[in-house]
């Protein structure tokens, strides 16, 4: 999901923080490339959806992603 912050939100300053806060509740597992599934030693032994879920769980770092979203951010706008 993409969250767009409009110019009015930027001027109020709360748009970025609310967008980041909304993302923290919507973290998902990453998409898995077909080549990664085929590269698994056990790919033939698992149904495709289980192989994809296994790789996605290995690739995900949801705890650290949440930590990054919780860190302070500085938002600057270019001068026009």
Tab-separated table of N, CA and C in Angstrom:
chain	number	residue	atom	x	y	z
A	1	UNK	N	0.838	-1.169	0.000
A	1	UNK	CA	0.000	0.000	0.000
A	1	UNK	C	0.883	1.231	0.000
A	2	UNK	N	0.554	2.156	-0.844
A	2	UNK	CA	1.316	3.395	-0.928
A	2	UNK	C	0.540	4.491	-0.222
A	3	UNK	N	1.225	5.263	0.582
A	3	UNK	CA	0.574	6.359	1.300
A	3	UNK	C	1.143	7.655	0.761
A	4	UNK	N	0.273	8.478	0.215
A	4	UNK	CA	0.688	9.746	-0.368
A	4	UNK	C	0.386	10.859	0.624
A	5	UNK	N	1.355	11.722	0.788
A	5	UNK	CA	1.181	12.864	1.680
A	5	UNK	C	1.036	14.101	0.801
A	6	UNK	N	-0.096	14.746	0.914
A	6	UNK	CA	-0.357	15.939	0.107
A	6	UNK	C	0.329	17.166	0.652
A	7	UNK	N	0.381	18.201	-0.143
A	7	UNK	CA	1.041	19.438	0.256
A	7	UNK	C	0.410	20.036	1.517
A	8	UNK	N	-0.898	19.938	1.637
A	8	UNK	CA	-1.561	20.472	2.823
A	8	UNK	C	-1.102	19.733	4.073
A	9	UNK	N	-0.953	18.387	3.978
A	9	UNK	CA	-0.454	17.609	5.108
A	9	UNK	C	0.973	18.010	5.457
A	10	UNK	N	1.777	18.270	4.438
A	10	UNK	CA	3.167	18.631	4.673
A	10	UNK	C	3.250	19.957	5.422
A	11	UNK	N	2.398	20.884	5.070
A	11	UNK	CA	2.433	22.182	5.725
A	11	UNK	C	2.008	22.074	7.185
A	12	UNK	N	1.113	21.149	7.480
A	12	UNK	CA	0.697	20.950	8.855
A	12	UNK	C	1.725	20.140	9.623
A	13	UNK	N	2.567	19.374	8.931
A	13	UNK	CA	3.630	18.622	9.579
A	13	UNK	C	3.216	17.275	10.134
A	14	UNK	N	1.935	17.003	10.260
A	14	UNK	CA	1.489	15.743	10.838
A	14	UNK	C	1.290	14.642	9.823
A	15	UNK	N	1.324	14.973	8.559
A	15	UNK	CA	1.068	13.976	7.517
A	15	UNK	C	2.071	12.841	7.503
A	16	UNK	N	3.329	13.189	7.628
A	16	UNK	CA	4.378	12.167	7.589
A	16	UNK	C	4.263	11.228	8.785
A	17	UNK	N	4.118	11.772	9.967
A	17	UNK	CA	4.042	10.952	11.177
A	17	UNK	C	2.816	10.038	11.139
A	18	UNK	N	1.688	10.545	10.690
A	18	UNK	CA	0.495	9.702	10.631
A	18	UNK	C	0.657	8.614	9.576
A	19	UNK	N	1.339	8.914	8.471
A	19	UNK	CA	1.585	7.902	7.444
A	19	UNK	C	2.489	6.797	7.979
A	20	UNK	N	3.542	7.168	8.681
A	20	UNK	CA	4.466	6.188	9.256
A	20	UNK	C	3.770	5.362	10.330
A	21	UNK	N	2.970	6.010	11.154
A	21	UNK	CA	2.234	5.284	12.192
A	21	UNK	C	1.285	4.267	11.571
A	22	UNK	N	0.648	4.629	10.465
A	22	UNK	CA	-0.264	3.703	9.789
A	22	UNK	C	0.500	2.514	9.204
A	23	UNK	N	1.712	2.745	8.737
A	23	UNK	CA	2.510	1.655	8.162
A	23	UNK	C	2.934	0.639	9.203
A	24	UNK	N	3.187	1.090	10.402
A	24	UNK	CA	3.661	0.187	11.449
A	24	UNK	C	2.664	-0.935	11.721
A	25	UNK	N	1.396	-0.682	11.505
A	25	UNK	CA	0.363	-1.695	11.726
A	25	UNK	C	0.121	-2.559	10.495
A	26	UNK	N	0.799	-2.258	9.396
A	26	UNK	CA	0.537	-2.960	8.135
A	26	UNK	C	1.774	-3.626	7.537
A	27	UNK	N	2.725	-3.973	8.355
A	27	UNK	CA	3.915	-4.651	7.843
A	27	UNK	C	3.523	-6.035	7.345
A	28	UNK	N	4.064	-6.411	6.214
A	28	UNK	CA	3.735	-7.704	5.607
A	28	UNK	C	5.017	-8.432	5.230
A	29	UNK	N	4.890	-9.706	4.974
A	29	UNK	CA	6.034	-10.487	4.514
A	29	UNK	C	6.411	-10.051	3.102
A	30	UNK	N	7.690	-10.130	2.748
A	30	UNK	CA	8.117	-9.691	1.417
A	30	UNK	C	7.677	-10.671	0.331
A	31	UNK	N	7.589	-10.159	-0.880
A	31	UNK	CA	7.313	-11.010	-2.040
A	31	UNK	C	8.544	-11.882	-2.305
A	32	UNK	N	8.311	-13.070	-2.801
A	32	UNK	CA	9.395	-14.014	-3.056
A	32	UNK	C	9.517	-14.235	-4.568
A	33	UNK	N	10.718	-14.109	-5.065
A	33	UNK	CA	10.992	-14.307	-6.482
A	33	UNK	C	10.902	-15.789	-6.848
A	34	UNK	N	10.394	-16.084	-8.036
A	34	UNK	CA	10.285	-17.466	-8.508
A	34	UNK	C	11.633	-18.181	-8.501
A	35	UNK	N	12.690	-17.460	-8.829
A	35	UNK	CA	14.013	-18.082	-8.867
A	35	UNK	C	14.443	-18.547	-7.486
A	36	UNK	N	14.044	-17.808	-6.458
A	36	UNK	CA	14.383	-18.211	-5.092
A	36	UNK	C	13.654	-19.498	-4.724
A	37	UNK	N	12.399	-19.612	-5.119
A	37	UNK	CA	11.639	-20.836	-4.836
A	37	UNK	C	12.276	-22.020	-5.535
A	38	UNK	N	12.632	-21.855	-6.783
A	38	UNK	CA	13.251	-22.955	-7.536
A	38	UNK	C	14.643	-23.299	-7.016
A	39	UNK	N	15.292	-22.353	-6.364
A	39	UNK	CA	16.624	-22.590	-5.826
A	39	UNK	C	16.639	-23.339	-4.501
A	40	UNK	N	15.485	-23.498	-3.883
A	40	UNK	CA	15.433	-24.238	-2.630
A	40	UNK	C	15.758	-25.709	-2.856
A	41	UNK	N	16.526	-26.288	-1.962
A	41	UNK	CA	16.848	-27.708	-2.061
A	41	UNK	C	15.602	-28.564	-1.938
A	42	UNK	N	14.646	-28.111	-1.154
A	42	UNK	CA	13.460	-28.904	-0.883
A	42	UNK	C	12.223	-28.411	-1.648
A	43	UNK	N	12.409	-27.594	-2.692
A	43	UNK	CA	11.260	-27.011	-3.385
A	43	UNK	C	10.349	-28.066	-4.005
A	44	UNK	N	10.916	-29.177	-4.455
A	44	UNK	CA	10.094	-30.227	-5.053
A	44	UNK	C	9.276	-30.969	-4.006
A	45	UNK	N	9.698	-30.907	-2.756
A	45	UNK	CA	9.008	-31.644	-1.696
A	45	UNK	C	7.870	-30.843	-1.063
A	46	UNK	N	7.804	-29.547	-1.342
A	46	UNK	CA	6.781	-28.695	-0.730
A	46	UNK	C	5.824	-28.150	-1.775
A	47	UNK	N	4.562	-27.976	-1.400
A	47	UNK	CA	3.674	-27.222	-2.281
A	47	UNK	C	4.213	-25.807	-2.438
A	48	UNK	N	3.966	-25.203	-3.578
A	48	UNK	CA	4.527	-23.898	-3.892
A	48	UNK	C	4.207	-22.862	-2.803
A	49	UNK	N	2.970	-22.821	-2.318
A	49	UNK	CA	2.613	-21.795	-1.332
A	49	UNK	C	3.391	-21.968	-0.030
A	50	UNK	N	3.727	-23.203	0.331
A	50	UNK	CA	4.531	-23.414	1.534
A	50	UNK	C	5.986	-23.009	1.303
A	51	UNK	N	6.499	-23.273	0.114
A	51	UNK	CA	7.866	-22.860	-0.204
A	51	UNK	C	7.974	-21.336	-0.183
A	52	UNK	N	6.979	-20.656	-0.769
A	52	UNK	CA	6.989	-19.188	-0.768
A	52	UNK	C	6.872	-18.643	0.653
A	53	UNK	N	5.996	-19.235	1.458
A	53	UNK	CA	5.826	-18.780	2.841
A	53	UNK	C	7.103	-18.993	3.649
A	54	UNK	N	7.784	-20.109	3.413
A	54	UNK	CA	9.028	-20.399	4.125
A	54	UNK	C	10.090	-19.359	3.784
A	55	UNK	N	10.241	-19.060	2.490
A	55	UNK	CA	11.230	-18.060	2.083
A	55	UNK	C	10.860	-16.671	2.575
A	56	UNK	N	9.607	-16.312	2.494
A	56	UNK	CA	9.181	-14.991	2.941
A	56	UNK	C	9.476	-14.814	4.428
A	57	UNK	N	9.216	-15.855	5.214
A	57	UNK	CA	9.487	-15.778	6.652
A	57	UNK	C	10.988	-15.646	6.922
A	58	UNK	N	11.806	-16.307	6.111
A	58	UNK	CA	13.263	-16.211	6.274
A	58	UNK	C	13.773	-14.827	5.889
A	59	UNK	N	13.169	-14.232	4.864
A	59	UNK	CA	13.625	-12.930	4.372
A	59	UNK	C	13.125	-11.762	5.216
A	60	UNK	N	12.012	-11.954	5.880
A	60	UNK	CA	11.385	-10.862	6.625
A	60	UNK	C	12.176	-10.504	7.869
A	61	UNK	N	12.146	-9.241	8.179
A	61	UNK	CA	12.721	-8.742	9.429
A	61	UNK	C	11.740	-7.711	9.971
A	62	UNK	N	10.555	-8.205	10.312
A	62	UNK	CA	9.474	-7.320	10.712
A	62	UNK	C	9.780	-6.564	12.006
A	63	UNK	N	10.495	-7.201	12.922
A	63	UNK	CA	10.838	-6.525	14.179
A	63	UNK	C	11.699	-5.297	13.931
A	64	UNK	N	12.725	-5.453	13.090
A	64	UNK	CA	13.599	-4.314	12.810
A	64	UNK	C	12.908	-3.279	11.926
A	65	UNK	N	12.040	-3.715	11.030
A	65	UNK	CA	11.273	-2.755	10.227
A	65	UNK	C	10.412	-1.892	11.135
A	66	UNK	N	9.782	-2.496	12.131
A	66	UNK	CA	8.976	-1.735	13.089
A	66	UNK	C	9.848	-0.782	13.897
A	67	UNK	N	11.060	-1.208	14.256
A	67	UNK	CA	11.971	-0.329	14.995
A	67	UNK	C	12.356	0.888	14.161
A	68	UNK	N	12.624	0.670	12.875
A	68	UNK	CA	12.992	1.778	11.993
A	68	UNK	C	11.838	2.765	11.877
A	69	UNK	N	10.616	2.244	11.744
A	69	UNK	CA	9.461	3.133	11.646
A	69	UNK	C	9.239	3.930	12.928
A	70	UNK	N	9.668	3.384	14.062
A	70	UNK	CA	9.481	4.060	15.347
A	70	UNK	C	10.562	5.108	15.617
A	71	UNK	N	11.660	5.085	14.871
A	71	UNK	CA	12.736	6.051	15.078
A	71	UNK	C	12.293	7.453	14.676
A	72	UNK	N	12.942	8.466	15.241
A	72	UNK	CA	12.613	9.841	14.854
A	72	UNK	C	12.926	10.074	13.375
A	73	UNK	N	12.091	10.861	12.735
A	73	UNK	CA	12.288	11.206	11.328
A	73	UNK	C	12.373	12.713	11.182
A	74	UNK	N	13.133	13.127	10.225
A	74	UNK	CA	13.172	14.540	9.893
A	74	UNK	C	12.609	14.672	8.489
A	75	UNK	N	11.645	15.523	8.356
A	75	UNK	CA	10.996	15.721	7.058
A	75	UNK	C	11.336	17.118	6.573
A	76	UNK	N	11.938	17.207	5.416
A	76	UNK	CA	12.270	18.529	4.867
A	76	UNK	C	11.676	18.655	3.478
A	77	UNK	N	11.258	19.848	3.165
A	77	UNK	CA	10.666	20.127	1.860
A	77	UNK	C	11.644	20.977	1.062
A	78	UNK	N	11.777	20.653	-0.215
A	78	UNK	CA	12.660	21.475	-1.038
A	78	UNK	C	12.052	22.868	-1.238
A	79	UNK	N	12.903	23.853	-1.329
A	79	UNK	CA	12.431	25.217	-1.592
A	79	UNK	C	12.123	25.342	-3.076
A	80	UNK	N	11.015	25.894	-3.390
A	80	UNK	CA	10.633	26.062	-4.806
A	80	UNK	C	10.807	27.478	-5.245
